[in-house]
Amino acid sequence: MKNADLHVFNRLFVFGLIAFVSLGCMKQDAQSPPNILFIMSDDHTAQAWGTYGSVLDSVVHAPHIAQLHEEGIQLMNAFATNSICAPSRAAILTGQYSHKNGVYTLVDTLDPALPTLPEMLRQAGYQTGLVGKWHLKSRPAGFDYYNVLPGQGRYFDPVLRDSSNWPEGRSYEGFSADVIAEQSLQWLRQREEDTPFMLMTHFKATHEPFNYPPRFDTLYQDVTMPEPSHLYNYYPEQSTRTFEGQVLEILGGRFEQNPGRYSAESFSLDGLDRRQARSKIYQKFVKDFLRSGAAIDQNIGRLLEYLDRQGLAENTMVIYTSDQGYFMGEHGLFDKRIMYEQSARMPVVIRWPGQVPAGATNRDLILNTDFAPTLLDVAGLPVPPSMQGRSFRAILSGQTPDDWREAFYYRYWMHQQHRPAHMGIRTERYKLIWFYGQPLRDVYGEPPTKPTWEFYDLERDPKEINNAYDDSRYREVIQRMKRQLLEHKDSLNDNDTGYPVMQPLLWDS
């Protein structure tokens, strides 16, 4: 089917949902489709939640995230298919990989004509709202109401834009997480009470520069943050990875050059040796990050309290997640993008009383492209063929389908020399990454890098310290995974036909 024909088909599919099920006149009772509260933050990685077995678990202050875990299910192996903000958000909305929805990088725009989760729910009778970070440039489509940050937005006195004041927007006094939560509550208070809703509340926190409200100034003040075992894993002396990455020293330089932006009066590394400097950078970074996360957690509590007070909790699915992970000093790094576990993993907790067992965990491989199909399924709607993800609703109740995925494909399109463009495949035990290093979707204007491979045995080396690509013991496994990588790439129609430079590289390196 040609792209134009497929586009028309998908649009007709959306409108056909009305014929499949009509929700507009249904009352909110135990038999109604559930409300959906989809809360997402930016970069709020699993290590900072206090529930994922991180070295930071003992110090993290996040009681409401812990509450959601106690009352719902935590997904241990959910992953972004392209671990960077805008592409991950587009994947969640469309159920598609970057090469299908057209949002490859931070500079791409989501086509408002694409069929999306909110549009499908709205056409079927749901009220749909979006408050907070959008980051996809176009006006949000498919929402009855939106009030979103322009671009990345700012932490203090943020500007938000709705349909009445686009594109100028208006300024709201206060810290962004507080403002976003309050505007979300305002929409909930004004909604039609007899109609199911989906509200997407998207916090700017914990994105760099990791700002936080003054009320958390003293949180962690007298605490020495525990360090990951590979904090002092220096490249290339003590690292077998094939690129430098976004090392903590880059962040330290930013702290020194612009301390006010990073919630500090001053910051200096003068007189410190290499190890001391990295330690000082890490301590400030992690404390600020967790303080920013504490503001998210507090506002999650406000939203949960509203659901309880209004008698909505029993028929509302609450999802809290992050658009991707983030390095918290592991490998000596910060930021995300790379297909290592800390970066690609999306922490996810879901509470749905009567449908999801309390205090449960699940280790199945779940992707950001699965959210849209799952929420359509939860609402009683069919999943359109344009979506590449799959509903994991059955998994939430402990019934993993026999044919559930055993591997997944990942691709990061942006390229810099210290963090090259790459693709890879991960199974339950193994991970193979090909850093092909070509600036196909040029954002930074940097030259290509020499293609390299990395391979990790996640059972023997869960921290991904030892690149075992040249280890003869894994020769057959690696060859099998190379074939799997190509098969997944082909099955997803990620064919690189528009990039002639890629053809001789597959797999000459």
mmCIF file of N, CA, C and O in Angstrom, residues 6 57 97 167 206-207 219 232 239 257 269 278 315 357 373 380 386 397 436 452 465 470 483:
data_model
loop_
_atom_site.group_PDB
_atom_site.id
_atom_site.type_symbol
_atom_site.label_atom_id
_atom_site.label_comp_id
_atom_site.label_asym_id
_atom_site.label_seq_id
_atom_site.Cartn_x
_atom_site.Cartn_y
_atom_site.Cartn_z
ATOM 1 N N LEU A 6 -2.163 4.581 2.486
ATOM 2 C CA LEU A 6 -2.142 4.159 3.884
ATOM 3 C C LEU A 6 -2.603 5.286 4.786
ATOM 4 O O LEU A 6 -3.332 5.073 5.760
ATOM 5 N N ASP A 57 18.402 4.044 46.016
ATOM 6 C CA ASP A 57 17.094 3.714 46.583
ATOM 7 C C ASP A 57 16.964 4.121 48.048
ATOM 8 O O ASP A 57 15.895 4.555 48.492
ATOM 9 N N TYR A 97 7.592 3.640 15.411
ATOM 10 C CA TYR A 97 9.007 4.017 15.465
ATOM 11 C C TYR A 97 9.223 5.349 14.752
ATOM 12 O O TYR A 97 8.372 5.808 13.969
ATOM 13 N N PRO A 167 0.437 31.534 19.255
ATOM 14 C CA PRO A 167 1.602 30.892 19.867
ATOM 15 C C PRO A 167 2.189 31.663 21.043
ATOM 16 O O PRO A 167 3.176 31.217 21.626
ATOM 17 N N THR A 206 12.545 16.038 35.151
ATOM 18 C CA THR A 206 13.789 16.440 35.783
ATOM 19 C C THR A 206 14.865 16.855 34.774
ATOM 20 O O THR A 206 16.066 16.655 35.012
ATOM 21 N N HIS A 207 14.467 17.398 33.665
ATOM 22 C CA HIS A 207 15.403 17.738 32.594
ATOM 23 C C HIS A 207 16.480 18.714 33.081
ATOM 24 O O HIS A 207 16.239 19.544 33.963
ATOM 25 N N LEU A 219 16.678 19.594 51.267
ATOM 26 C CA LEU A 219 16.557 18.148 51.070
ATOM 27 C C LEU A 219 17.891 17.587 50.586
ATOM 28 O O LEU A 219 18.477 18.103 49.642
ATOM 29 N N TYR A 232 33.746 5.867 38.293
ATOM 30 C CA TYR A 232 35.107 6.252 37.904
ATOM 31 C C TYR A 232 35.633 5.377 36.773
ATOM 32 O O TYR A 232 36.808 5.044 36.704
ATOM 33 N N SER A 239 37.655 1.728 30.187
ATOM 34 C CA SER A 239 36.374 1.435 29.559
ATOM 35 C C SER A 239 36.582 0.717 28.233
ATOM 36 O O SER A 239 37.481 1.073 27.466
ATOM 37 N N GLN A 257 30.658 27.396 34.617
ATOM 38 C CA GLN A 257 30.467 28.542 33.725
ATOM 39 C C GLN A 257 29.152 29.279 33.972
ATOM 40 O O GLN A 257 29.067 30.483 33.739
ATOM 41 N N LEU A 269 35.958 23.654 40.590
ATOM 42 C CA LEU A 269 36.720 22.402 40.664
ATOM 43 C C LEU A 269 38.204 22.669 40.822
ATOM 44 O O LEU A 269 39.017 21.752 40.702
ATOM 45 N N ARG A 278 35.336 14.561 39.701
ATOM 46 C CA ARG A 278 34.172 13.787 39.272
ATOM 47 C C ARG A 278 33.227 13.548 40.438
ATOM 48 O O ARG A 278 32.002 13.618 40.287
ATOM 49 N N ASN A 315 -12.043 3.749 39.188
ATOM 50 C CA ASN A 315 -12.240 3.563 37.747
ATOM 51 C C ASN A 315 -11.287 4.429 36.929
ATOM 52 O O ASN A 315 -11.625 4.880 35.840
ATOM 53 N N PRO A 357 -2.821 -6.284 39.718
ATOM 54 C CA PRO A 357 -2.501 -6.699 41.085
ATOM 55 C C PRO A 357 -1.607 -5.688 41.790
ATOM 56 O O PRO A 357 -0.712 -5.098 41.182
ATOM 57 N N PRO A 373 -1.351 1.302 21.700
ATOM 58 C CA PRO A 373 -2.202 0.115 21.553
ATOM 59 C C PRO A 373 -2.806 -0.358 22.863
ATOM 60 O O PRO A 373 -3.968 -0.785 22.905
ATOM 61 N N GLY A 380 -11.422 -0.356 25.144
ATOM 62 C CA GLY A 380 -12.319 -1.200 24.374
ATOM 63 C C GLY A 380 -12.305 -0.915 22.896
ATOM 64 O O GLY A 380 -13.273 -1.223 22.189
ATOM 65 N N SER A 386 -1.691 0.688 11.464
ATOM 66 C CA SER A 386 -0.565 1.618 11.335
ATOM 67 C C SER A 386 0.342 1.585 12.545
ATOM 68 O O SER A 386 1.498 2.021 12.474
ATOM 69 N N SER A 397 -2.311 -8.081 33.931
ATOM 70 C CA SER A 397 -3.043 -8.982 34.824
ATOM 71 C C SER A 397 -2.328 -10.322 34.996
ATOM 72 O O SER A 397 -2.914 -11.287 35.488
ATOM 73 N N TYR A 436 26.913 2.877 13.875
ATOM 74 C CA TYR A 436 27.269 3.085 12.471
ATOM 75 C C TYR A 436 27.806 4.488 12.213
ATOM 76 O O TYR A 436 28.500 4.729 11.220
ATOM 77 N N THR A 452 31.517 0.829 14.725
ATOM 78 C CA THR A 452 32.007 -0.098 15.751
ATOM 79 C C THR A 452 30.841 -0.922 16.282
ATOM 80 O O THR A 452 29.677 -0.525 16.180
ATOM 81 N N ILE A 465 29.784 -3.345 31.516
ATOM 82 C CA ILE A 465 31.151 -2.847 31.689
ATOM 83 C C ILE A 465 32.090 -3.441 30.642
ATOM 84 O O ILE A 465 33.012 -2.782 30.161
ATOM 85 N N ASP A 470 34.507 -9.058 20.852
ATOM 86 C CA ASP A 470 35.635 -9.856 20.340
ATOM 87 C C ASP A 470 35.879 -11.129 21.130
ATOM 88 O O ASP A 470 36.879 -11.821 20.900
ATOM 89 N N ARG A 483 21.753 -11.368 12.532
ATOM 90 C CA ARG A 483 20.641 -11.750 11.655
ATOM 91 C C ARG A 483 19.319 -11.250 12.227
ATOM 92 O O ARG A 483 18.462 -10.755 11.488
#
